[in-house]
Amino acid sequence: MTNSGARLFISYPIQNEDTARVFAEKLRKAGIEVWAFVDSIPPKLSREDQLAHVQKAIENATVFVVLVSPFTRKSVGAATEIVYAQSRNLTILPVVIEAAAEPPINLLRYSFVDVSSLPPDEAISQIVDEIDKVLQSEKSHIIPASPPKIVHNRVNILASIPTARVFIAYSHRQQDIARKLSELLTANGVPNFYDAKIKAGATWRKMIQQALDDSTHLIVIWTPEASTSDEVEREVSYALAERKIIVPLLSKDIPKLPYHLHGLHYITLEQEFSQIEFGLLNAIAQRSGNEDIWQ
């Protein structure tokens, strides 16, 4: 079956650009209108103009396809596109292109199409069939917006979508501090995770792993109890190995940071979080990694 009425936006991490190009070409041959950054952006555009093209394509799409690989969870560009598509209430179709690829948390509620073991032509056939199904079962639509509103969105989307995702590491004796820190971050629009958020019945270790992988920053509440906690040590060591931005909150009961955190800029933990709020938010404002899907 063909989908001449479907307009697809393909979102992908930059590491999967070649796959996106192949999929875009084959889907067009199947009669589907496709937009993908890899072959739809005119040459020599400024970053701002590139962004305008990306957002206009999402606004005009009827189906938003996300290529899911091990790189998708860490792609700032893909995350931004996904959030914008969700804000437009588009039909979202995650397509797994590599076996055992863990999806980003904000895609977990969607049904996935796994084509990781299929040759390209069979993969495209399965994707086309799934597009037919979702268009028949869901009423995809674009939220009406005035031209000034769309222009405003294009200018401000990167600023309005938080890209920092903070993992809070702490000893369980400091759970009250972790909770207050989480509330502070949430009040300032910063997505955050600490293990008290894990729902009953979830696999605790798997959720910790996924949250660490999805995070851009790790805030460690470094207290005497944390310094002897094997779990805190594992979380911090993993974050170091994955090159996350680490922000230590140093208890006044500890004279200095441990060897493996030596040299990091730290913030002294105060009784009132309002006293450290400005410095903490400035530290989180740092961007992690150097991926830039817009280049």
PDB file of C-alpha atoms in Angstrom:
ATOM      1  CA  MET A   1       0.000   0.000   0.000  1.00  0.00           C
ATOM      2  CA  THR A   2       1.269   3.509  -0.712  1.00  0.00           C
ATOM      3  CA  ASN A   3       0.866   6.598   1.428  1.00  0.00           C
ATOM      4  CA  SER A   4       0.739   9.508  -0.989  1.00  0.00           C
ATOM      5  CA  GLY A   5      -1.061  11.539   1.669  1.00  0.00           C
ATOM      6  CA  ALA A   6       1.581  10.967   4.339  1.00  0.00           C
ATOM      7  CA  ARG A   7       4.263  13.548   4.991  1.00  0.00           C
ATOM      8  CA  LEU A   8       7.128  12.073   6.980  1.00  0.00           C
ATOM      9  CA  PHE A   9       9.745  13.823   9.055  1.00  0.00           C
ATOM     10  CA  ILE A  10      12.701  11.540   9.803  1.00  0.00           C
ATOM     11  CA  SER A  11      14.553  12.325  13.031  1.00  0.00           C
ATOM     12  CA  TYR A  12      17.877  10.634  13.738  1.00  0.00           C
ATOM     13  CA  PRO A  13      21.171  11.042  15.583  1.00  0.00           C
ATOM     14  CA  ILE A  14      23.966  12.350  13.386  1.00  0.00           C
ATOM     15  CA  GLN A  15      25.793   9.013  13.663  1.00  0.00           C
ATOM     16  CA  ASN A  16      22.955   7.378  11.671  1.00  0.00           C
ATOM     17  CA  GLU A  17      22.966   9.882   8.828  1.00  0.00           C
ATOM     18  CA  ASP A  18      23.749   7.248   6.162  1.00  0.00           C
ATOM     19  CA  THR A  19      20.812   5.079   7.264  1.00  0.00           C
ATOM     20  CA  ALA A  20      18.519   8.125   7.242  1.00  0.00           C
ATOM     21  CA  ARG A  21      19.597   8.934   3.692  1.00  0.00           C
ATOM     22  CA  VAL A  22      18.886   5.373   2.466  1.00  0.00           C
ATOM     23  CA  PHE A  23      15.508   5.240   4.233  1.00  0.00           C
ATOM     24  CA  ALA A  24      14.484   8.654   2.852  1.00  0.00           C
ATOM     25  CA  GLU A  25      15.320   7.641  -0.713  1.00  0.00           C
ATOM     26  CA  LYS A  26      13.470   4.308  -0.491  1.00  0.00           C
ATOM     27  CA  LEU A  27      10.415   5.794   1.213  1.00  0.00           C
ATOM     28  CA  ARG A  28      10.119   8.401  -1.549  1.00  0.00           C
ATOM     29  CA  LYS A  29      10.218   5.614  -4.118  1.00  0.00           C
ATOM     30  CA  ALA A  30       7.344   4.017  -2.177  1.00  0.00           C
ATOM     31  CA  GLY A  31       5.287   7.140  -2.837  1.00  0.00           C
ATOM     32  CA  ILE A  32       5.723   8.945   0.485  1.00  0.00           C
ATOM     33  CA  GLU A  33       6.702  12.582   0.863  1.00  0.00           C
ATOM     34  CA  VAL A  34       9.766  12.625   3.148  1.00  0.00           C
ATOM     35  CA  TRP A  35      11.789  15.336   4.856  1.00  0.00           C
ATOM     36  CA  ALA A  36      15.184  14.460   6.364  1.00  0.00           C
ATOM     37  CA  PHE A  37      17.915  16.873   7.363  1.00  0.00           C
ATOM     38  CA  VAL A  38      20.523  14.826   5.503  1.00  0.00           C
ATOM     39  CA  ASP A  39      19.136  15.626   2.048  1.00  0.00           C
ATOM     40  CA  SER A  40      16.450  18.291   2.509  1.00  0.00           C
ATOM     41  CA  ILE A  41      18.427  21.277   3.793  1.00  0.00           C
ATOM     42  CA  PRO A  42      19.690  23.730   1.142  1.00  0.00           C
ATOM     43  CA  PRO A  43      23.484  24.234   1.255  1.00  0.00           C
ATOM     44  CA  LYS A  44      25.271  27.058   3.074  1.00  0.00           C
ATOM     45  CA  LEU A  45      22.433  28.069   5.378  1.00  0.00           C
ATOM     46  CA  SER A  46      23.034  29.730   8.732  1.00  0.00           C
ATOM     47  CA  ARG A  47      22.216  27.786  11.903  1.00  0.00           C
ATOM     48  CA  GLU A  48      19.107  29.905  12.417  1.00  0.00           C
ATOM     49  CA  ASP A  49      17.869  29.266   8.872  1.00  0.00           C
ATOM     50  CA  GLN A  50      18.555  25.537   9.246  1.00  0.00           C
ATOM     51  CA  LEU A  51      16.480  25.512  12.410  1.00  0.00           C
ATOM     52  CA  ALA A  52      13.646  27.328  10.635  1.00  0.00           C
ATOM     53  CA  HIS A  53      13.636  24.650   7.909  1.00  0.00           C
ATOM     54  CA  VAL A  54      13.608  21.851  10.508  1.00  0.00           C
ATOM     55  CA  GLN A  55      10.714  23.335  12.417  1.00  0.00           C
ATOM     56  CA  LYS A  56       8.679  24.120   9.313  1.00  0.00           C
ATOM     57  CA  ALA A  57       9.122  20.492   8.209  1.00  0.00           C
ATOM     58  CA  ILE A  58       7.878  19.216  11.596  1.00  0.00           C
ATOM     59  CA  GLU A  59       4.928  21.598  11.439  1.00  0.00           C
ATOM     60  CA  ASN A  60       3.979  20.264   7.989  1.00  0.00           C
ATOM     61  CA  ALA A  61       4.465  16.574   8.813  1.00  0.00           C
ATOM     62  CA  THR A  62       1.690  14.051   9.455  1.00  0.00           C
ATOM     63  CA  VAL A  63       3.995  11.317  10.799  1.00  0.00           C
ATOM     64  CA  PHE A  64       7.201  11.817  12.781  1.00  0.00           C
ATOM     65  CA  VAL A  65       9.601   8.872  12.382  1.00  0.00           C
ATOM     66  CA  VAL A  66      12.475   8.481  14.867  1.00  0.00           C
ATOM     67  CA  LEU A  67      15.386   6.177  14.037  1.00  0.00           C
ATOM     68  CA  VAL A  68      16.309   4.443  17.307  1.00  0.00           C
ATOM     69  CA  SER A  69      19.909   3.335  17.768  1.00  0.00           C
ATOM     70  CA  PRO A  70      22.324   3.389  20.735  1.00  0.00           C
ATOM     71  CA  PHE A  71      23.057   7.019  19.794  1.00  0.00           C
ATOM     72  CA  THR A  72      19.464   8.286  19.913  1.00  0.00           C
ATOM     73  CA  ARG A  73      19.296   8.636  23.686  1.00  0.00           C
ATOM     74  CA  LYS A  74      22.279  11.003  23.741  1.00  0.00           C
ATOM     75  CA  SER A  75      21.345  13.117  20.719  1.00  0.00           C
ATOM     76  CA  VAL A  76      20.402  16.670  21.713  1.00  0.00           C
ATOM     77  CA  GLY A  77      19.166  17.367  18.179  1.00  0.00           C
ATOM     78  CA  ALA A  78      16.865  14.336  18.097  1.00  0.00           C
ATOM     79  CA  ALA A  79      15.592  15.104  21.615  1.00  0.00           C
ATOM     80  CA  THR A  80      14.689  18.652  20.585  1.00  0.00           C
ATOM     81  CA  GLU A  81      12.863  17.430  17.479  1.00  0.00           C
ATOM     82  CA  ILE A  82      10.948  14.786  19.464  1.00  0.00           C
ATOM     83  CA  VAL A  83       9.772  17.312  22.061  1.00  0.00           C
ATOM     84  CA  TYR A  84       8.638  19.715  19.338  1.00  0.00           C
ATOM     85  CA  ALA A  85       6.760  16.939  17.506  1.00  0.00           C
ATOM     86  CA  GLN A  86       5.059  15.963  20.775  1.00  0.00           C
ATOM     87  CA  SER A  87       4.075  19.579  21.369  1.00  0.00           C
ATOM     88  CA  ARG A  88       2.446  19.548  17.913  1.00  0.00           C
ATOM     89  CA  ASN A  89       0.568  16.330  18.788  1.00  0.00           C
ATOM     90  CA  LEU A  90       1.986  14.478  15.784  1.00  0.00           C
ATOM     91  CA  THR A  91       1.801  10.729  15.289  1.00  0.00           C
ATOM     92  CA  ILE A  92       5.216   9.438  16.360  1.00  0.00           C
ATOM     93  CA  LEU A  93       6.620   6.180  15.012  1.00  0.00           C
ATOM     94  CA  PRO A  94       9.909   4.995  16.568  1.00  0.00           C
ATOM     95  CA  VAL A  95      11.839   2.660  14.234  1.00  0.00           C
ATOM     96  CA  VAL A  96      14.526   0.480  15.826  1.00  0.00           C
ATOM     97  CA  ILE A  97      17.435   0.180  13.384  1.00  0.00           C
ATOM     98  CA  GLU A  98      19.940  -1.524  15.695  1.00  0.00           C
ATOM     99  CA  ALA A  99      19.177  -4.546  17.867  1.00  0.00           C
ATOM    100  CA  ALA A 100      18.884  -3.975  21.631  1.00  0.00           C
ATOM    101  CA  ALA A 101      18.916  -0.188  21.231  1.00  0.00           C
ATOM    102  CA  GLU A 102      17.403   1.382  24.354  1.00  0.00           C
ATOM    103  CA  PRO A 103      14.989   4.209  23.430  1.00  0.00           C
ATOM    104  CA  PRO A 104      14.892   7.626  25.103  1.00  0.00           C
ATOM    105  CA  ILE A 105      12.525   7.802  28.071  1.00  0.00           C
ATOM    106  CA  ASN A 106      10.134  10.146  26.236  1.00  0.00           C
ATOM    107  CA  LEU A 107       9.501   7.473  23.560  1.00  0.00           C
ATOM    108  CA  LEU A 108       8.615   4.605  25.885  1.00  0.00           C
ATOM    109  CA  ARG A 109       4.847   5.061  25.575  1.00  0.00           C
ATOM    110  CA  TYR A 110       4.880   4.528  21.799  1.00  0.00           C
ATOM    111  CA  SER A 111       4.687   1.294  19.800  1.00  0.00           C
ATOM    112  CA  PHE A 112       7.968   0.494  18.066  1.00  0.00           C
ATOM    113  CA  VAL A 113       8.740  -0.987  14.664  1.00  0.00           C
ATOM    114  CA  ASP A 114      11.861  -3.171  14.843  1.00  0.00           C
ATOM    115  CA  VAL A 115      13.592  -3.465  11.473  1.00  0.00           C
ATOM    116  CA  SER A 116      17.063  -4.070  12.879  1.00  0.00           C
ATOM    117  CA  SER A 117      17.328  -7.574  11.423  1.00  0.00           C
ATOM    118  CA  LEU A 118      15.773  -6.795   8.025  1.00  0.00           C
ATOM    119  CA  PRO A 119      17.481  -5.841   4.742  1.00  0.00           C
ATOM    120  CA  PRO A 120      16.685  -2.273   3.603  1.00  0.00           C
ATOM    121  CA  ASP A 121      13.888  -3.147   1.149  1.00  0.00           C
ATOM    122  CA  GLU A 122      12.050  -5.350   3.651  1.00  0.00           C
ATOM    123  CA  ALA A 123      12.554  -2.726   6.361  1.00  0.00           C
ATOM    124  CA  ILE A 124      10.969  -0.056   4.160  1.00  0.00           C
ATOM    125  CA  SER A 125       8.032  -2.343   3.339  1.00  0.00           C
ATOM    126  CA  GLN A 126       7.374  -2.891   7.045  1.00  0.00           C
ATOM    127  CA  ILE A 127       7.653   0.829   7.802  1.00  0.00           C
ATOM    128  CA  VAL A 128       5.219   1.676   4.987  1.00  0.00           C
ATOM    129  CA  ASP A 129       2.714  -0.878   6.316  1.00  0.00           C
ATOM    130  CA  GLU A 130       3.012   0.557   9.818  1.00  0.00           C
ATOM    131  CA  ILE A 131       2.504   4.104   8.543  1.00  0.00           C
ATOM    132  CA  ASP A 132      -0.731   2.953   6.887  1.00  0.00           C
ATOM    133  CA  LYS A 133      -1.878   1.429  10.172  1.00  0.00           C
ATOM    134  CA  VAL A 134      -1.162   4.461  12.336  1.00  0.00           C
ATOM    135  CA  LEU A 135      -2.751   6.870   9.878  1.00  0.00           C
ATOM    136  CA  GLN A 136      -5.890   4.742   9.787  1.00  0.00           C
ATOM    137  CA  SER A 137      -6.083   4.231  13.557  1.00  0.00           C
ATOM    138  CA  GLU A 138      -5.050   7.680  14.749  1.00  0.00           C
ATOM    139  CA  LYS A 139      -6.248  11.066  13.711  1.00  0.00           C
ATOM    140  CA  SER A 140      -2.952  12.817  13.047  1.00  0.00           C
ATOM    141  CA  HIS A 141      -3.251  16.548  12.962  1.00  0.00           C
ATOM    142  CA  ILE A 142      -1.262  19.726  13.253  1.00  0.00           C
ATOM    143  CA  ILE A 143      -2.265  22.082  16.033  1.00  0.00           C
ATOM    144  CA  PRO A 144      -3.462  25.309  14.382  1.00  0.00           C
ATOM    145  CA  ALA A 145      -1.075  28.188  14.898  1.00  0.00           C
ATOM    146  CA  SER A 146      -0.948  31.699  13.533  1.00  0.00           C
ATOM    147  CA  PRO A 147       2.086  32.679  11.405  1.00  0.00           C
ATOM    148  CA  PRO A 148       3.427  35.009  14.139  1.00  0.00           C
ATOM    149  CA  LYS A 149       3.173  32.190  16.671  1.00  0.00           C
ATOM    150  CA  ILE A 150       5.053  29.791  14.374  1.00  0.00           C
ATOM    151  CA  VAL A 151       7.810  32.353  13.793  1.00  0.00           C
ATOM    152  CA  HIS A 152       8.032  32.914  17.542  1.00  0.00           C
ATOM    153  CA  ASN A 153       8.384  29.171  18.097  1.00  0.00           C
ATOM    154  CA  ARG A 154      11.131  28.895  15.519  1.00  0.00           C
ATOM    155  CA  VAL A 155      13.158  31.621  17.196  1.00  0.00           C
ATOM    156  CA  ASN A 156      12.708  30.343  20.740  1.00  0.00           C
ATOM    157  CA  ILE A 157      12.413  26.558  20.530  1.00  0.00           C
ATOM    158  CA  LEU A 158      16.004  25.803  21.554  1.00  0.00           C
ATOM    159  CA  ALA A 159      15.769  28.166  24.490  1.00  0.00           C
ATOM    160  CA  SER A 160      12.334  26.949  25.558  1.00  0.00           C
ATOM    161  CA  ILE A 161      13.153  23.228  25.540  1.00  0.00           C
ATOM    162  CA  PRO A 162      15.507  22.271  28.364  1.00  0.00           C
ATOM    163  CA  THR A 163      18.408  20.152  27.129  1.00  0.00           C
ATOM    164  CA  ALA A 164      20.017  19.599  30.539  1.00  0.00           C
ATOM    165  CA  ARG A 165      18.869  16.385  32.253  1.00  0.00           C
ATOM    166  CA  VAL A 166      20.196  16.024  35.791  1.00  0.00           C
ATOM    167  CA  PHE A 167      20.844  12.774  37.680  1.00  0.00           C
ATOM    168  CA  ILE A 168      21.063  13.282  41.467  1.00  0.00           C
ATOM    169  CA  ALA A 169      23.490  10.944  43.259  1.00  0.00           C
ATOM    170  CA  TYR A 170      23.282  10.798  47.048  1.00  0.00           C
ATOM    171  CA  SER A 171      23.420   8.612  50.122  1.00  0.00           C
ATOM    172  CA  HIS A 172      19.954   7.552  51.272  1.00  0.00           C
ATOM    173  CA  ARG A 173      20.561   9.377  54.550  1.00  0.00           C
ATOM    174  CA  GLN A 174      20.357  12.562  52.458  1.00  0.00           C
ATOM    175  CA  GLN A 175      17.080  11.678  50.748  1.00  0.00           C
ATOM    176  CA  ASP A 176      15.422  14.788  52.162  1.00  0.00           C
ATOM    177  CA  ILE A 177      18.171  16.951  50.651  1.00  0.00           C
ATOM    178  CA  ALA A 178      17.820  15.099  47.327  1.00  0.00           C
ATOM    179  CA  ARG A 179      14.083  15.700  47.352  1.00  0.00           C
ATOM    180  CA  LYS A 180      14.514  19.431  48.004  1.00  0.00           C
ATOM    181  CA  LEU A 181      17.144  19.621  45.268  1.00  0.00           C
ATOM    182  CA  SER A 182      14.777  17.855  42.851  1.00  0.00           C
ATOM    183  CA  GLU A 183      12.001  20.296  43.730  1.00  0.00           C
ATOM    184  CA  LEU A 184      14.343  23.259  43.160  1.00  0.00           C
ATOM    185  CA  LEU A 185      15.401  21.958  39.737  1.00  0.00           C
ATOM    186  CA  THR A 186      11.823  21.179  38.731  1.00  0.00           C
ATOM    187  CA  ALA A 187      10.697  24.675  39.749  1.00  0.00           C
ATOM    188  CA  ASN A 188      13.381  26.063  37.417  1.00  0.00           C
ATOM    189  CA  GLY A 189      12.331  23.868  34.497  1.00  0.00           C
ATOM    190  CA  VAL A 190      15.270  21.457  34.701  1.00  0.00           C
ATOM    191  CA  PRO A 191      14.349  17.768  34.144  1.00  0.00           C
ATOM    192  CA  ASN A 192      15.888  15.666  36.893  1.00  0.00           C
ATOM    193  CA  PHE A 193      15.966  12.164  38.335  1.00  0.00           C
ATOM    194  CA  TYR A 194      16.687  10.616  41.705  1.00  0.00           C
ATOM    195  CA  ASP A 195      15.903   7.059  42.685  1.00  0.00           C
ATOM    196  CA  ALA A 196      12.884   7.904  44.846  1.00  0.00           C
ATOM    197  CA  LYS A 197      11.099   8.583  41.541  1.00  0.00           C
ATOM    198  CA  ILE A 198      11.337   4.915  40.527  1.00  0.00           C
ATOM    199  CA  LYS A 199       7.855   3.395  40.511  1.00  0.00           C
ATOM    200  CA  ALA A 200       7.037   0.225  42.385  1.00  0.00           C
ATOM    201  CA  GLY A 201       7.570  -2.839  40.237  1.00  0.00           C
ATOM    202  CA  ALA A 202      10.235  -1.264  38.033  1.00  0.00           C
ATOM    203  CA  THR A 203      13.630  -2.914  37.725  1.00  0.00           C
ATOM    204  CA  TRP A 204      15.676  -0.637  39.959  1.00  0.00           C
ATOM    205  CA  ARG A 205      19.116  -1.265  38.453  1.00  0.00           C
ATOM    206  CA  LYS A 206      17.834  -0.946  34.882  1.00  0.00           C
ATOM    207  CA  MET A 207      16.113   2.362  35.655  1.00  0.00           C
ATOM    208  CA  ILE A 208      19.269   3.749  37.277  1.00  0.00           C
ATOM    209  CA  GLN A 209      21.283   2.721  34.206  1.00  0.00           C
ATOM    210  CA  GLN A 210      18.791   4.313  31.834  1.00  0.00           C
ATOM    211  CA  ALA A 211      18.597   7.535  33.845  1.00  0.00           C
ATOM    212  CA  LEU A 212      22.388   7.800  33.945  1.00  0.00           C
ATOM    213  CA  ASP A 213      22.624   7.200  30.205  1.00  0.00           C
ATOM    214  CA  ASP A 214      19.948   9.777  29.440  1.00  0.00           C
ATOM    215  CA  SER A 215      21.396  12.419  31.765  1.00  0.00           C
ATOM    216  CA  THR A 216      23.663  15.256  30.678  1.00  0.00           C
ATOM    217  CA  HIS A 217      24.698  16.242  34.215  1.00  0.00           C
ATOM    218  CA  LEU A 218      25.219  14.466  37.515  1.00  0.00           C
ATOM    219  CA  ILE A 219      24.881  16.356  40.782  1.00  0.00           C
ATOM    220  CA  VAL A 220      26.458  14.416  43.628  1.00  0.00           C
ATOM    221  CA  ILE A 221      25.555  15.383  47.192  1.00  0.00           C
ATOM    222  CA  TRP A 222      28.988  14.688  48.710  1.00  0.00           C
ATOM    223  CA  THR A 223      28.605  14.051  52.443  1.00  0.00           C
ATOM    224  CA  PRO A 224      30.417  11.722  54.891  1.00  0.00           C
ATOM    225  CA  GLU A 225      27.760   9.073  54.172  1.00  0.00           C
ATOM    226  CA  ALA A 226      28.114   9.472  50.387  1.00  0.00           C
ATOM    227  CA  SER A 227      31.887   9.104  50.636  1.00  0.00           C
ATOM    228  CA  THR A 228      31.429   5.560  51.988  1.00  0.00           C
ATOM    229  CA  SER A 229      28.522   4.571  49.739  1.00  0.00           C
ATOM    230  CA  ASP A 230      29.341   1.955  47.114  1.00  0.00           C
ATOM    231  CA  GLU A 231      26.269   2.953  45.090  1.00  0.00           C
ATOM    232  CA  VAL A 232      27.230   6.638  44.977  1.00  0.00           C
ATOM    233  CA  GLU A 233      30.750   5.608  43.966  1.00  0.00           C
ATOM    234  CA  ARG A 234      29.377   3.460  41.113  1.00  0.00           C
ATOM    235  CA  GLU A 235      27.107   6.243  39.845  1.00  0.00           C
ATOM    236  CA  VAL A 236      29.859   8.869  39.938  1.00  0.00           C
ATOM    237  CA  SER A 237      32.410   6.564  38.305  1.00  0.00           C
ATOM    238  CA  TYR A 238      29.954   5.698  35.539  1.00  0.00           C
ATOM    239  CA  ALA A 239      29.190   9.376  34.946  1.00  0.00           C
ATOM    240  CA  LEU A 240      32.918  10.137  34.748  1.00  0.00           C
ATOM    241  CA  ALA A 241      33.465   7.333  32.240  1.00  0.00           C
ATOM    242  CA  GLU A 242      30.528   8.581  30.133  1.00  0.00           C
ATOM    243  CA  ARG A 243      31.909  12.152  30.278  1.00  0.00           C
ATOM    244  CA  LYS A 244      28.861  13.676  31.936  1.00  0.00           C
ATOM    245  CA  ILE A 245      29.144  17.128  33.486  1.00  0.00           C
ATOM    246  CA  ILE A 246      29.540  16.551  37.230  1.00  0.00           C
ATOM    247  CA  VAL A 247      28.556  19.168  39.803  1.00  0.00           C
ATOM    248  CA  PRO A 248      29.511  18.232  43.381  1.00  0.00           C
ATOM    249  CA  LEU A 249      27.573  19.711  46.301  1.00  0.00           C
ATOM    250  CA  LEU A 250      30.202  19.531  49.034  1.00  0.00           C
ATOM    251  CA  SER A 251      29.076  19.108  52.636  1.00  0.00           C
ATOM    252  CA  LYS A 252      30.753  21.395  55.170  1.00  0.00           C
ATOM    253  CA  ASP A 253      31.575  18.222  57.121  1.00  0.00           C
ATOM    254  CA  ILE A 254      34.051  17.145  54.412  1.00  0.00           C
ATOM    255  CA  PRO A 255      37.197  19.231  53.897  1.00  0.00           C
ATOM    256  CA  LYS A 256      37.742  18.441  50.209  1.00  0.00           C
ATOM    257  CA  LEU A 257      36.635  16.343  47.247  1.00  0.00           C
ATOM    258  CA  PRO A 258      38.009  12.811  46.758  1.00  0.00           C
ATOM    259  CA  TYR A 259      40.885  12.089  44.391  1.00  0.00           C
ATOM    260  CA  HIS A 260      38.762  11.155  41.374  1.00  0.00           C
ATOM    261  CA  LEU A 261      36.736  14.385  41.636  1.00  0.00           C
ATOM    262  CA  HIS A 262      39.696  16.596  42.465  1.00  0.00           C
ATOM    263  CA  GLY A 263      39.847  19.675  40.256  1.00  0.00           C
ATOM    264  CA  LEU A 264      36.089  19.882  39.625  1.00  0.00           C
ATOM    265  CA  HIS A 265      34.380  23.125  40.509  1.00  0.00           C
ATOM    266  CA  TYR A 266      32.143  22.430  43.499  1.00  0.00           C
ATOM    267  CA  ILE A 267      29.392  24.250  45.367  1.00  0.00           C
ATOM    268  CA  THR A 268      29.340  24.229  49.151  1.00  0.00           C
ATOM    269  CA  LEU A 269      26.113  22.736  50.461  1.00  0.00           C
ATOM    270  CA  GLU A 270      24.142  25.272  52.501  1.00  0.00           C
ATOM    271  CA  GLN A 271      21.204  24.818  54.865  1.00  0.00           C
ATOM    272  CA  GLU A 272      18.959  26.854  52.546  1.00  0.00           C
ATOM    273  CA  PHE A 273      18.987  25.972  48.839  1.00  0.00           C
ATOM    274  CA  SER A 274      18.116  29.570  47.983  1.00  0.00           C
ATOM    275  CA  GLN A 275      21.702  30.447  48.937  1.00  0.00           C
ATOM    276  CA  ILE A 276      23.171  28.179  46.253  1.00  0.00           C
ATOM    277  CA  GLU A 277      20.386  28.326  43.640  1.00  0.00           C
ATOM    278  CA  PHE A 278      22.092  30.860  41.355  1.00  0.00           C
ATOM    279  CA  GLY A 279      25.460  29.093  41.297  1.00  0.00           C
ATOM    280  CA  LEU A 280      23.838  25.691  40.857  1.00  0.00           C
ATOM    281  CA  LEU A 281      21.727  26.758  37.879  1.00  0.00           C
ATOM    282  CA  ASN A 282      24.744  28.436  36.281  1.00  0.00           C
ATOM    283  CA  ALA A 283      26.702  25.186  36.618  1.00  0.00           C
ATOM    284  CA  ILE A 284      23.876  23.206  35.038  1.00  0.00           C
ATOM    285  CA  ALA A 285      23.691  25.697  32.164  1.00  0.00           C
ATOM    286  CA  GLN A 286      26.864  24.169  30.762  1.00  0.00           C
ATOM    287  CA  ARG A 287      26.189  22.016  27.715  1.00  0.00           C
ATOM    288  CA  SER A 288      27.362  18.417  27.673  1.00  0.00           C
ATOM    289  CA  GLY A 289      29.148  16.967  24.686  1.00  0.00           C
ATOM    290  CA  ASN A 290      29.784  18.680  21.368  1.00  0.00           C
ATOM    291  CA  GLU A 291      27.187  17.044  19.126  1.00  0.00           C
ATOM    292  CA  ASP A 292      25.495  19.508  16.820  1.00  0.00           C
ATOM    293  CA  ILE A 293      22.975  17.976  14.467  1.00  0.00           C
ATOM    294  CA  TRP A 294      22.348  21.411  12.900  1.00  0.00           C
ATOM    295  CA  GLN A 295      25.808  21.612  11.313  1.00  0.00           C
TER     296      GLN A 295
END
